Short mmCIF file of C-alpha atoms in Angstrom, two decimals:
data_model
loop_
_atom_site.label_atom_id
_atom_site.label_comp_id
_atom_site.label_asym_id
_atom_site.label_seq_id
_atom_site.Cartn_x
_atom_site.Cartn_y
_atom_site.Cartn_z
CA MET A 1 -21.74 -69.50 -54.33
CA ALA A 2 -23.36 -68.69 -51.28
CA LYS A 3 -21.48 -67.49 -48.48
CA PRO A 4 -21.39 -70.71 -46.07
CA LYS A 5 -23.33 -70.27 -43.11
CA LYS A 6 -21.46 -69.19 -39.60
CA VAL A 7 -22.36 -71.37 -36.38
CA LEU A 8 -20.53 -70.04 -33.46
CA VAL A 9 -19.94 -72.94 -30.73
CA TYR A 10 -18.89 -72.74 -27.26
CA ARG A 11 -15.49 -73.57 -26.88
CA HIS A 12 -13.60 -72.43 -23.98
CA ALA A 13 -15.23 -72.71 -20.36
CA ALA A 14 -15.36 -69.35 -18.12
CA VAL A 15 -12.51 -71.07 -16.35
CA THR A 16 -10.38 -71.63 -18.85
CA ARG A 17 -10.54 -68.20 -20.14
CA ALA A 18 -10.20 -66.46 -17.14
CA THR A 19 -7.24 -68.59 -16.61
CA HIS A 20 -5.62 -68.57 -19.82
CA TRP A 21 -5.23 -64.66 -19.17
CA ILE A 22 -4.54 -64.64 -15.82
CA ASN A 23 -1.51 -66.88 -17.03
CA VAL A 24 -0.68 -64.55 -19.84
CA LEU A 25 -0.26 -61.60 -16.90
CA ALA A 26 1.68 -63.52 -14.52
CA LEU A 27 4.39 -65.09 -17.38
CA THR A 28 4.53 -61.97 -18.69
CA PHE A 29 5.50 -60.43 -15.27
CA LEU A 30 7.39 -63.35 -14.42
CA LEU A 31 9.60 -63.41 -17.27
CA MET A 32 10.57 -59.86 -17.34
CA SER A 33 11.19 -59.72 -13.75
CA GLY A 34 13.26 -62.93 -14.36
CA LEU A 35 15.43 -61.64 -16.71
CA ASN A 36 15.98 -58.54 -14.13
CA ILE A 37 17.16 -61.17 -11.41
CA PHE A 38 19.37 -62.61 -13.72
CA GLY A 39 21.34 -59.83 -14.37
CA ALA A 40 22.69 -60.10 -10.80
CA HIS A 41 24.78 -62.99 -11.75
CA PRO A 42 24.54 -63.09 -15.66
CA ALA A 43 26.24 -66.86 -16.26
CA LEU A 44 24.61 -70.25 -15.97
CA TYR A 45 26.17 -73.77 -14.47
CA TRP A 46 25.47 -77.43 -14.31
CA GLY A 47 25.71 -79.15 -11.12
CA GLN A 48 25.27 -77.98 -7.40
CA LYS A 49 27.82 -75.02 -7.45
CA ALA A 50 28.85 -72.67 -9.24
CA VAL A 51 32.47 -72.99 -11.13
CA PHE A 52 33.08 -69.57 -11.72
CA ALA A 53 35.51 -69.70 -14.60
CA GLN A 54 33.35 -72.39 -16.49
CA PRO A 55 29.68 -71.33 -17.02
CA TRP A 56 28.36 -72.24 -19.94
CA VAL A 57 26.38 -69.27 -20.37
CA LEU A 58 27.89 -65.97 -19.54
CA ILE A 59 26.94 -62.61 -20.64
CA GLY A 60 28.89 -59.74 -19.99
CA ALA A 61 30.46 -56.30 -21.16
CA GLU A 62 34.19 -56.08 -21.96
CA PRO A 63 36.39 -53.24 -23.80
CA LYS A 64 37.40 -53.46 -26.77
CA GLY A 65 39.73 -50.81 -28.09
CA ASP A 66 37.93 -47.63 -26.98
CA ALA A 67 34.13 -48.78 -27.02
CA MET A 68 32.85 -51.32 -24.76
CA VAL A 69 31.00 -54.20 -26.51
CA GLY A 70 28.29 -56.38 -24.75
CA PHE A 71 28.85 -60.00 -25.37
CA THR A 72 26.86 -63.64 -24.95
CA GLN A 73 28.73 -66.88 -24.64
CA ILE A 74 27.46 -70.44 -24.97
CA GLY A 75 29.94 -72.87 -24.41
CA THR A 76 33.21 -71.86 -26.66
CA ALA A 77 30.88 -70.05 -28.82
CA LYS A 78 31.40 -66.12 -28.25
CA PHE A 79 29.34 -63.53 -29.89
CA ASN A 80 29.01 -59.65 -30.14
CA THR A 81 25.59 -58.71 -29.02
CA THR A 82 25.77 -55.13 -27.98
CA GLY A 83 22.61 -53.28 -27.93
CA VAL A 84 20.85 -56.45 -26.75
CA LEU A 85 22.58 -58.29 -24.20
CA GLY A 86 25.27 -57.77 -22.11
CA TYR A 87 25.78 -53.71 -22.95
CA SER A 88 22.45 -52.17 -24.22
CA GLY A 89 20.52 -48.73 -23.39
CA LYS A 90 20.68 -45.61 -25.83
CA VAL A 91 23.69 -45.08 -27.80
CA GLY A 92 25.60 -42.90 -25.87
CA GLU A 93 23.74 -43.68 -22.37
CA ARG A 94 24.36 -47.49 -22.89
CA GLU A 95 25.56 -49.23 -19.56
CA PRO A 96 26.61 -53.32 -18.87
CA VAL A 97 23.38 -55.04 -18.67
CA ALA A 98 22.63 -58.80 -18.84
CA PHE A 99 18.99 -57.80 -20.58
CA PRO A 100 17.83 -54.32 -22.21
CA ALA A 101 15.70 -52.28 -20.11
CA TRP A 102 12.74 -52.89 -22.00
CA ALA A 103 12.74 -56.43 -21.55
CA THR A 104 13.08 -56.00 -17.86
CA VAL A 105 10.44 -55.34 -14.44
CA PRO A 106 11.34 -52.90 -13.08
CA SER A 107 13.21 -51.36 -16.52
CA TYR A 108 16.42 -50.82 -14.25
CA ARG A 109 18.69 -53.28 -12.86
CA ASP A 110 17.69 -53.99 -9.07
CA LEU A 111 17.47 -57.59 -7.69
CA ALA A 112 15.57 -56.75 -4.91
CA ASP A 113 12.38 -55.01 -6.45
CA SER A 114 12.84 -57.51 -9.31
CA ARG A 115 12.35 -60.44 -6.49
CA HIS A 116 9.20 -58.77 -5.39
CA TRP A 117 7.66 -58.68 -8.69
CA HIS A 118 8.85 -62.22 -9.03
CA PHE A 119 7.71 -63.88 -6.00
CA PHE A 120 4.20 -62.08 -6.22
CA PHE A 121 3.22 -63.03 -9.88
CA ALA A 122 5.00 -66.96 -9.12
CA TRP A 123 2.08 -67.05 -5.97
CA LEU A 124 -0.59 -65.28 -9.09
CA PHE A 125 0.83 -68.08 -11.39
CA VAL A 126 1.14 -71.34 -9.34
CA ILE A 127 -2.50 -70.50 -7.77
CA ASN A 128 -3.64 -70.03 -11.15
CA GLY A 129 -2.08 -72.62 -12.40
CA LEU A 130 -3.84 -75.49 -9.36
CA THR A 131 -7.28 -73.55 -10.19
CA TYR A 132 -7.00 -74.72 -14.01
CA TRP A 133 -6.30 -78.09 -12.99
CA LEU A 134 -8.33 -78.84 -10.71
CA VAL A 135 -11.25 -77.55 -12.26
CA GLY A 136 -10.24 -79.09 -15.62
CA LEU A 137 -9.66 -82.59 -13.87
CA ALA A 138 -12.97 -82.32 -12.42
CA ARG A 139 -15.06 -81.07 -15.20
CA GLY A 140 -13.08 -83.71 -17.58
CA HIS A 141 -11.83 -80.96 -19.66
CA ILE A 142 -8.34 -82.03 -19.54
CA VAL A 143 -9.39 -85.60 -20.30
CA LYS A 144 -12.39 -84.81 -22.98
CA ASP A 145 -10.61 -82.16 -24.77
CA LEU A 146 -6.75 -82.75 -24.28
CA ALA A 147 -6.04 -86.20 -23.81
CA PRO A 148 -5.08 -87.40 -27.93
CA THR A 149 -7.47 -90.25 -28.72
CA ARG A 150 -6.33 -93.50 -30.31
CA ALA A 151 -7.55 -92.32 -33.49
CA ASP A 152 -5.28 -89.26 -32.75
CA LEU A 153 -2.31 -90.77 -32.19
CA LYS A 154 -2.27 -92.82 -35.22
CA PRO A 155 1.06 -92.47 -37.35
CA LYS A 156 -0.92 -91.88 -40.63
CA ASN A 157 -3.94 -88.94 -38.44
CA VAL A 158 0.00 -87.29 -36.84
CA TRP A 159 1.45 -86.78 -40.28
CA HIS A 160 -1.74 -85.69 -41.87
CA GLU A 161 -1.87 -82.90 -39.50
CA ILE A 162 1.92 -81.92 -39.60
CA VAL A 163 1.48 -81.82 -43.56
CA THR A 164 -1.87 -79.54 -43.71
CA HIS A 165 -0.21 -77.29 -40.52
CA ALA A 166 2.71 -76.77 -42.72
CA LYS A 167 0.51 -75.96 -45.45
CA LEU A 168 -1.29 -73.55 -42.79
CA ARG A 169 -4.65 -75.33 -43.81
CA PHE A 170 -6.42 -75.52 -40.59
CA PRO A 171 -9.46 -78.03 -40.10
CA LYS A 172 -13.02 -77.01 -40.74
CA GLY A 173 -16.83 -78.31 -40.16
CA GLU A 174 -16.90 -80.94 -37.61
CA GLU A 175 -13.28 -81.02 -37.42
CA ALA A 176 -12.59 -77.39 -36.17
CA ARG A 177 -15.06 -78.57 -32.86
CA HIS A 178 -12.17 -80.23 -31.57
CA TYR A 179 -8.47 -79.84 -31.25
CA ASN A 180 -5.96 -81.99 -33.40
CA VAL A 181 -3.45 -83.61 -32.36
CA LEU A 182 -0.44 -81.54 -32.43
CA GLN A 183 -2.53 -78.65 -30.49
CA LYS A 184 -3.08 -81.29 -28.19
CA GLY A 185 0.25 -82.23 -27.83
CA ALA A 186 1.53 -78.67 -27.54
CA TYR A 187 -0.99 -77.44 -25.20
CA LEU A 188 -0.13 -80.58 -22.82
CA ALA A 189 3.42 -79.95 -23.24
CA VAL A 190 2.87 -76.85 -21.79
CA ILE A 191 0.56 -77.21 -18.92
CA ALA A 192 1.97 -80.51 -17.61
CA VAL A 193 5.39 -80.08 -18.46
CA LEU A 194 6.86 -76.42 -19.00
CA LEU A 195 4.90 -75.03 -16.67
CA PRO A 196 5.20 -77.10 -13.94
CA LEU A 197 8.50 -77.47 -14.27
CA MET A 198 9.32 -74.12 -13.95
CA VAL A 199 7.53 -73.83 -10.55
CA VAL A 200 9.52 -77.11 -9.81
CA THR A 201 13.08 -75.93 -11.05
CA GLY A 202 12.15 -72.31 -9.20
CA LEU A 203 11.56 -74.05 -5.98
CA CYS A 204 14.85 -76.10 -6.37
CA MET A 205 16.50 -72.42 -6.32
CA SER A 206 15.04 -72.08 -2.51
CA PRO A 207 17.20 -73.02 0.29
CA GLY A 208 14.19 -73.15 2.62
CA MET A 209 12.82 -75.69 0.10
CA ASP A 210 16.03 -77.91 -0.40
CA ALA A 211 15.51 -79.01 2.83
CA PHE A 212 12.01 -80.44 2.21
CA ALA A 213 12.64 -82.12 -1.00
CA PRO A 214 16.82 -82.58 -1.84
CA TRP A 215 16.10 -85.35 -3.56
CA VAL A 216 14.36 -83.09 -6.13
CA VAL A 217 17.51 -80.90 -6.43
CA ASP A 218 19.08 -83.64 -6.73
CA PHE A 219 16.75 -85.24 -9.47
CA PHE A 220 17.36 -82.07 -11.73
CA GLY A 221 21.14 -82.44 -10.94
CA GLY A 222 21.86 -79.88 -8.39
CA ARG A 223 20.67 -76.09 -7.67
CA GLN A 224 22.91 -74.84 -10.31
CA SER A 225 21.46 -77.28 -12.70
CA ALA A 226 17.65 -76.41 -11.54
CA ARG A 227 18.48 -72.69 -12.31
CA THR A 228 19.85 -73.87 -15.63
CA ILE A 229 16.89 -75.66 -16.59
CA HIS A 230 14.53 -72.81 -15.31
CA PHE A 231 15.81 -70.58 -17.97
CA ILE A 232 15.66 -72.88 -21.42
CA THR A 233 12.39 -73.97 -20.05
CA ALA A 234 11.69 -70.12 -19.71
CA PHE A 235 12.91 -69.57 -23.24
CA SER A 236 11.22 -72.72 -24.48
CA LEU A 237 7.79 -71.25 -23.40
CA ILE A 238 8.66 -68.14 -25.04
CA GLY A 239 9.37 -69.90 -28.38
CA PHE A 240 5.84 -71.71 -27.79
CA VAL A 241 4.19 -68.48 -27.35
CA LEU A 242 5.64 -67.05 -30.56
CA LEU A 243 4.19 -70.56 -32.05
CA HIS A 244 0.98 -70.27 -30.92
CA LEU A 245 0.81 -66.48 -31.84
CA PHE A 246 1.64 -67.17 -35.39
CA MET A 247 -1.02 -69.81 -35.30
CA VAL A 248 -3.66 -67.67 -33.81
CA VAL A 249 -3.25 -65.42 -36.57
CA ALA A 250 -2.76 -67.92 -39.23
CA SER A 251 -5.91 -69.80 -38.00
CA GLY A 252 -8.35 -66.53 -37.55
CA THR A 253 -6.77 -64.15 -35.61
CA TRP A 254 -10.29 -62.30 -34.28
CA ASN A 255 -12.04 -65.94 -34.28
CA ASN A 256 -8.96 -67.00 -31.78
CA ILE A 257 -9.25 -64.03 -29.43
CA ARG A 258 -13.32 -64.12 -29.44
CA SER A 259 -13.50 -67.40 -28.36
CA MET A 260 -10.48 -66.90 -25.54
CA ILE A 261 -12.80 -64.06 -24.39
CA THR A 262 -16.53 -64.97 -25.02
CA GLY A 263 -15.93 -68.26 -24.82
CA ARG A 264 -17.90 -68.83 -28.65
CA TYR A 265 -15.90 -70.03 -31.92
CA ALA A 266 -17.18 -69.29 -34.98
CA ILE A 267 -17.27 -72.57 -37.26
CA VAL A 268 -18.82 -73.54 -40.85
CA PRO A 269 -20.66 -76.63 -40.38
CA ASP A 270 -20.39 -79.37 -43.11
CA LYS A 271 -23.40 -79.89 -45.48
CA SER A 272 -24.58 -83.26 -45.82
CA GLY A 273 -23.08 -85.56 -48.29
CA GLU A 274 -19.84 -83.65 -47.79
CA THR A 275 -16.72 -84.25 -45.74
CA ALA A 276 -14.72 -81.40 -44.65
CA MET B 1 1.64 -47.96 -51.80
CA SER B 2 2.84 -46.45 -48.62
CA ALA B 3 -0.14 -46.69 -46.55
CA PRO B 4 0.73 -49.62 -45.33
CA ILE B 5 3.91 -48.60 -44.27
CA ASN B 6 2.36 -46.24 -42.81
CA ARG B 7 -0.02 -48.20 -40.66
CA ARG B 8 2.77 -50.46 -39.90
CA GLY B 9 4.71 -47.25 -38.99
CA TRP B 10 2.18 -46.34 -36.65
CA LEU B 11 1.50 -49.72 -35.27
CA GLN B 12 4.82 -49.96 -34.12
CA ALA B 13 4.86 -46.57 -32.54
CA GLY B 14 1.57 -47.60 -31.07
CA LEU B 15 3.09 -50.70 -29.77
CA ALA B 16 6.37 -49.11 -28.70
CA SER B 17 5.11 -45.96 -26.72
CA ALA B 18 2.24 -48.72 -25.38
CA GLY B 19 5.02 -50.98 -23.86
CA ALA B 20 7.97 -47.80 -22.35
CA LEU B 21 4.06 -46.49 -20.66
CA ALA B 22 3.33 -50.45 -19.14
CA LEU B 23 7.05 -50.25 -18.51
CA GLY B 24 7.02 -46.93 -16.72
CA ALA B 25 3.74 -47.77 -14.80
CA CYS B 26 5.88 -51.03 -13.39
CA ASP B 27 9.34 -48.94 -12.60
CA LYS B 28 6.37 -46.20 -10.68
CA ILE B 29 4.36 -48.96 -8.82
CA THR B 30 8.20 -50.26 -7.67
CA ASN B 31 9.15 -46.52 -6.56
CA SER B 32 6.14 -46.43 -4.25
CA LYS B 33 5.76 -47.63 -1.04
CA GLN B 34 2.28 -49.20 -1.43
CA GLY B 35 2.93 -50.79 -4.79
CA VAL B 36 6.29 -52.52 -2.77
CA ALA B 37 4.28 -53.23 0.23
CA PHE B 38 1.75 -55.02 -2.06
CA LEU B 39 4.37 -56.99 -3.93
CA GLN B 40 5.73 -57.73 -0.63
CA SER B 41 2.70 -59.04 0.63
CA ALA B 42 3.98 -62.44 -1.16
CA GLU B 43 6.92 -62.43 1.67
CA GLY B 44 4.60 -63.35 4.07
CA LEU B 45 2.68 -66.02 1.98
CA THR B 46 6.38 -68.00 1.34
CA ARG B 47 7.32 -67.89 4.73
CA ARG B 48 4.32 -69.35 5.83
CA ALA B 49 4.14 -71.90 3.33
CA GLN B 50 7.50 -72.70 4.01
CA ARG B 51 7.31 -72.73 7.57
CA LEU B 52 4.10 -75.24 7.35
CA LEU B 53 5.67 -77.65 4.68
CA VAL B 54 9.23 -77.83 5.96
CA ASP B 55 9.91 -79.59 9.60
CA ARG B 56 11.36 -77.18 11.79
CA LYS B 57 14.45 -79.56 12.31
CA ALA B 58 14.49 -80.28 8.56
CA LEU B 59 18.51 -80.69 7.34
CA ALA B 60 20.13 -78.44 4.49
CA ARG B 61 21.59 -80.91 2.04
CA GLU B 62 25.17 -81.88 3.26
CA PHE B 63 27.75 -82.68 1.07
CA SER B 64 30.89 -84.66 0.62
CA HIS B 65 34.60 -83.88 0.64
CA ALA B 66 35.15 -83.88 -2.95
CA ASP B 67 32.13 -81.62 -3.53
CA ILE B 68 33.89 -78.46 -1.74
CA SER B 69 34.22 -75.63 -3.79
CA SER B 70 37.88 -74.19 -4.74
CA ASP B 71 36.60 -71.09 -5.48
CA PHE B 72 34.35 -70.22 -3.05
CA ARG B 73 33.35 -66.32 -3.46
CA PRO B 74 33.66 -64.06 -0.54
CA ASN B 75 31.01 -61.35 -1.34
CA GLY B 76 29.94 -58.29 0.68
CA SER B 77 32.56 -57.08 2.98
CA ILE B 78 35.63 -58.75 2.07
CA ASP B 79 38.61 -57.03 4.30
CA PRO B 80 36.73 -54.51 6.67
CA GLN B 81 38.46 -51.17 7.84
CA ASP B 82 36.34 -50.36 10.47
CA PRO B 83 39.12 -49.21 13.62
CA ASP B 84 37.63 -51.68 16.25
CA TYR B 85 38.27 -54.78 13.82
CA LEU B 86 41.53 -53.50 12.71
CA THR B 87 42.70 -53.52 15.99
CA LEU B 88 41.30 -57.32 16.69
CA LYS B 89 43.03 -58.12 13.60
CA LYS B 90 45.98 -57.14 14.48
CA THR B 91 46.49 -59.72 17.05
CA GLY B 92 44.99 -62.45 15.58
CA PHE B 93 41.88 -61.82 17.09
CA ALA B 94 42.95 -62.87 20.39
CA ASP B 95 41.38 -60.46 22.33
CA TYR B 96 38.02 -61.17 20.43
CA HIS B 97 35.35 -61.58 22.96
CA LEU B 98 31.41 -62.20 21.93
CA THR B 99 28.63 -60.70 23.63
CA ILE B 100 25.58 -62.58 24.16
CA ASP B 101 23.08 -60.15 25.74
CA GLY B 102 19.49 -58.16 25.28
CA LEU B 103 16.67 -60.26 26.38
CA VAL B 104 18.86 -62.95 28.38
CA GLU B 105 18.94 -63.88 32.30
CA ARG B 106 22.48 -64.26 31.90
CA PRO B 107 24.54 -61.98 29.28
CA LEU B 108 27.87 -63.80 28.23
CA SER B 109 31.20 -62.60 27.11
CA LEU B 110 32.95 -65.74 25.14
CA SER B 111 36.71 -65.64 23.59
CA LEU B 112 37.84 -68.11 20.67
CA ALA B 113 38.65 -70.42 22.93
CA ASP B 114 35.64 -70.45 25.19
CA LEU B 115 33.69 -70.78 21.71
CA ARG B 116 35.74 -73.48 20.49
CA ALA B 117 35.17 -75.35 24.06
CA GLN B 118 31.52 -75.45 23.12
CA ALA B 119 29.21 -78.08 21.69
CA ALA B 120 30.27 -78.16 18.01
CA ARG B 121 29.27 -79.25 14.63
CA THR B 122 30.73 -79.87 11.44
CA GLN B 123 29.01 -79.47 8.18
CA ILE B 124 29.83 -79.51 4.65
CA THR B 125 26.98 -77.00 3.26
CA ARG B 126 25.81 -75.30 0.26
CA HIS B 127 25.95 -71.40 0.20
CA ASP B 128 23.33 -70.07 -2.39
CA CYS B 129 24.05 -66.34 -3.05
CA VAL B 130 21.07 -64.08 -3.76
CA GLU B 131 22.52 -63.16 -7.07
CA GLY B 132 22.19 -66.95 -8.19
CA TRP B 133 25.25 -68.36 -7.62
CA SER B 134 26.42 -71.20 -5.36
CA SER B 135 29.24 -72.58 -3.44
CA ILE B 136 30.46 -75.29 -0.86
CA ALA B 137 32.38 -75.60 1.70
CA LYS B 138 33.18 -77.29 5.32
CA TRP B 139 32.10 -74.87 8.19
CA THR B 140 32.71 -75.33 11.84
CA GLY B 141 31.56 -74.17 14.80
CA ALA B 142 29.60 -73.81 18.24
CA ARG B 143 25.76 -74.38 18.10
CA LEU B 144 23.51 -71.25 18.52
CA GLY B 145 20.85 -72.87 20.36
CA PRO B 146 23.00 -74.34 23.43
CA LEU B 147 24.80 -71.06 23.53
CA ILE B 148 21.24 -69.14 23.86
CA ASP B 149 20.55 -72.02 26.24
CA GLN B 150 23.32 -71.30 28.29
CA ALA B 151 22.57 -67.06 28.43
CA GLY B 152 18.69 -68.11 29.22
CA LEU B 153 16.16 -66.59 26.88
CA LYS B 154 13.42 -64.26 28.43
CA PRO B 155 9.91 -65.37 27.61
CA GLN B 156 9.89 -61.89 25.39
CA ALA B 157 12.26 -62.88 23.01
CA ARG B 158 11.38 -63.38 19.56
CA TYR B 159 14.70 -62.61 17.83
CA ILE B 160 18.34 -63.46 17.49
CA VAL B 161 20.24 -60.21 15.92
CA PHE B 162 24.11 -60.34 15.00
CA HIS B 163 25.43 -56.79 15.14
CA CYS B 164 28.99 -57.03 12.94
CA TYR B 165 31.94 -55.31 13.12
CA ASP B 166 31.94 -54.45 8.98
CA THR B 167 30.64 -51.20 7.14
CA LEU B 168 29.43 -52.54 3.87
CA ASP B 169 27.97 -49.06 2.87
CA GLY B 170 28.68 -45.13 3.37
CA PRO B 171 31.07 -43.70 6.15
CA MET B 172 32.05 -45.48 8.97
CA ASP B 173 29.10 -43.72 11.17
CA GLY B 174 27.51 -47.22 12.46
CA LYS B 175 24.89 -46.48 9.56
CA GLY B 176 26.07 -48.60 7.07
CA ARG B 177 26.81 -51.25 9.87
CA TYR B 178 26.03 -54.73 8.80
CA TYR B 179 23.66 -56.78 11.24
CA GLU B 180 20.81 -59.07 10.53
CA SER B 181 18.28 -61.10 12.11
CA ILE B 182 16.73 -64.31 12.70
CA ASP B 183 13.37 -65.78 14.32
CA LEU B 184 13.90 -68.87 16.87
CA ILE B 185 12.65 -71.43 14.92
CA ASP B 186 16.24 -70.84 13.06
CA ALA B 187 17.72 -69.88 16.14
CA TYR B 188 17.25 -73.15 17.75
CA HIS B 189 18.22 -75.57 13.92
CA PRO B 190 20.75 -78.15 14.76
CA GLN B 191 22.53 -76.54 11.47
CA THR B 192 22.44 -73.12 12.80
CA ILE B 193 26.40 -72.40 13.83
CA LEU B 194 28.48 -69.74 14.63
CA ALA B 195 31.49 -70.53 12.43
CA TYR B 196 35.11 -70.19 13.36
CA ALA B 197 36.65 -72.66 11.08
CA MET B 198 36.14 -73.33 7.11
CA ASN B 199 37.59 -76.04 5.25
CA ASP B 200 39.55 -77.34 8.35
CA ALA B 201 41.33 -74.08 8.84
CA ALA B 202 40.82 -70.89 10.63
CA LEU B 203 37.82 -68.67 9.38
CA PRO B 204 39.41 -66.50 6.79
CA VAL B 205 39.09 -62.17 7.01
CA ALA B 206 37.41 -62.38 3.42
CA HIS B 207 34.50 -65.00 5.06
CA GLY B 208 34.02 -62.96 8.10
CA ALA B 209 36.98 -63.74 10.91
CA PRO B 210 36.80 -64.47 13.49
CA LEU B 211 33.02 -65.57 13.83
CA ARG B 212 30.04 -65.97 11.25
CA LEU B 213 26.39 -67.34 11.38
CA ARG B 214 25.79 -70.24 9.64
CA VAL B 215 21.99 -70.56 8.83
CA GLU B 216 21.60 -73.05 6.21
CA ARG B 217 18.18 -72.77 5.16
CA GLN B 218 18.30 -69.12 4.00
CA LEU B 219 20.36 -67.11 1.60
CA GLY B 220 23.84 -65.91 1.68
CA TYR B 221 23.25 -62.45 3.32
CA LYS B 222 21.46 -64.06 6.32
CA GLN B 223 24.66 -65.13 7.16
CA ALA B 224 26.31 -62.46 8.73
CA LYS B 225 30.02 -62.07 9.47
CA TYR B 226 32.40 -60.69 11.68
CA ILE B 227 29.89 -60.95 14.44
CA ARG B 228 30.44 -58.85 17.19
CA ARG B 229 27.30 -59.00 19.62
CA ILE B 230 24.56 -61.11 20.01
CA GLU B 231 21.31 -59.51 21.04
CA ALA B 232 18.01 -61.41 22.07
CA VAL B 233 14.97 -59.12 21.20
CA ALA B 234 11.20 -58.96 21.29
CA ASP B 235 11.23 -56.74 17.91
CA TYR B 236 13.80 -55.96 15.40
CA ALA B 237 11.79 -52.55 14.51
CA HIS B 238 14.17 -49.74 16.54
CA LEU B 239 17.00 -51.23 15.00
CA HIS B 240 18.76 -49.38 12.11
CA GLN B 241 16.08 -48.54 9.82
CA GLY B 242 13.58 -51.28 11.09
CA GLY B 243 13.87 -53.98 8.49
CA GLY B 244 15.91 -56.42 10.76
CA GLY B 245 19.07 -56.61 8.30
CA PHE B 246 21.76 -54.58 6.32
CA TRP B 247 19.97 -55.89 3.01
CA GLU B 248 16.46 -55.71 4.55
CA ASP B 249 17.35 -52.36 5.04
CA ARG B 250 17.75 -52.29 1.47
CA GLY B 251 14.76 -53.87 0.12
CA TYR B 252 15.27 -57.59 0.27
CA GLU B 253 13.01 -59.90 2.07
CA TRP B 254 13.34 -60.77 5.64
CA TYR B 255 12.66 -64.05 4.79
CA ALA B 256 15.32 -65.38 3.09
CA GLY B 257 13.89 -69.03 2.16
CA ILE B 258 13.53 -68.16 -1.12
#
């Protein structure tokens, strides 16, 4: 059988590609500086204020016999997380710190400096996100490529996509020219829900912005709830990125990466009479 | 059979060293003056954006009695040992006088009784620490705006500096003395008060007795405690290390609205 001929289709516009990679950069620094900031008070609460005796998440270090152990407490469950959370570093030089040096910017605990990194990249992230949204709406990218169609949302189609994804069988031919309903759902959840949620809950922690829109803080249940949701959303984004990277590798690493760099994506077109 | 393992080993080592290099580079940037100055350019953007967006008189959220924290955390200095402060504390601050001077027409010296006789405001507000936690308390104090109007600001005055009694860092040689500064927008804000009472009782020592600042649209480190003197200035660059505040001199943002 002859090798099927591939054709390169233009998949991603320059703005999409540029904003994607700027987003990668900004989110990486936001996450790593954010984990450093969290280290200044490694506890999470619900409501407007902190009830110090009742955090729902607490990361810390405590002596156990002769040794120090790092612990992570979620609700009433307490886990020994020595070496990663609460107490980490080279063996012999371990110190009490919420997240390990390799996960934070700067690598040492410093609230003032991590805030500089965080807010610098927060601005880059917001400007980048607004650019993506404005261009995406103006050019119809979001409506045309990301909004699910009626056919996409038919239960039969959704189920079909779930089954084929679970089997890691990806669309070929004409079908591969468009995002499928699971991709559309995942990307929309990120660009329309998770990423904006990061900005809004982040601003809810700003006493200046609270005077501007206190009802937004109330909507999230208070400043400490907003801080908690900021944290949960950040970890949801880590979850998305891991799944995204897995799918990139599973559906053709180089083809996907090339399409996000040059815009060109290789597909094998259907032959007449055949269905994909 | 060992090839893939080796390859994986190389890949892992490669990634780990690339990561370590990147982290090292971040630390280098953080420790260089230009690097920090570049990152800190965001502070000016934040301040301008918030000043543009938020009305000058917009109030910070106020709460009800039921919201008051029973575990309000005192932070920074909680029991100053500075000799001048201890002398005042011995007599229950009976001899305390607040000085208001600098670029003013009529310097003032006010006792606590004088301060209690001024236009007052009571507010239940949330204190947001830069570390991330919040506590809620009820504060009563003299409004700063009318006070500086009594003193009469000279036209060159642009900032209000709060000199404090407490030393938060190092020996008591004045270098580690706490101080803070705010601009005139915050100074004239209706919720900006010099608080002498907390939760309907005299301000406790741990929370800044006898007088502390409440500037409700900024983070906790702006809320100077143990205030000794208020000075109107055109610029704060000549004070201490020039940052405009104790924590600002140690790397934190002067504009603490975020």
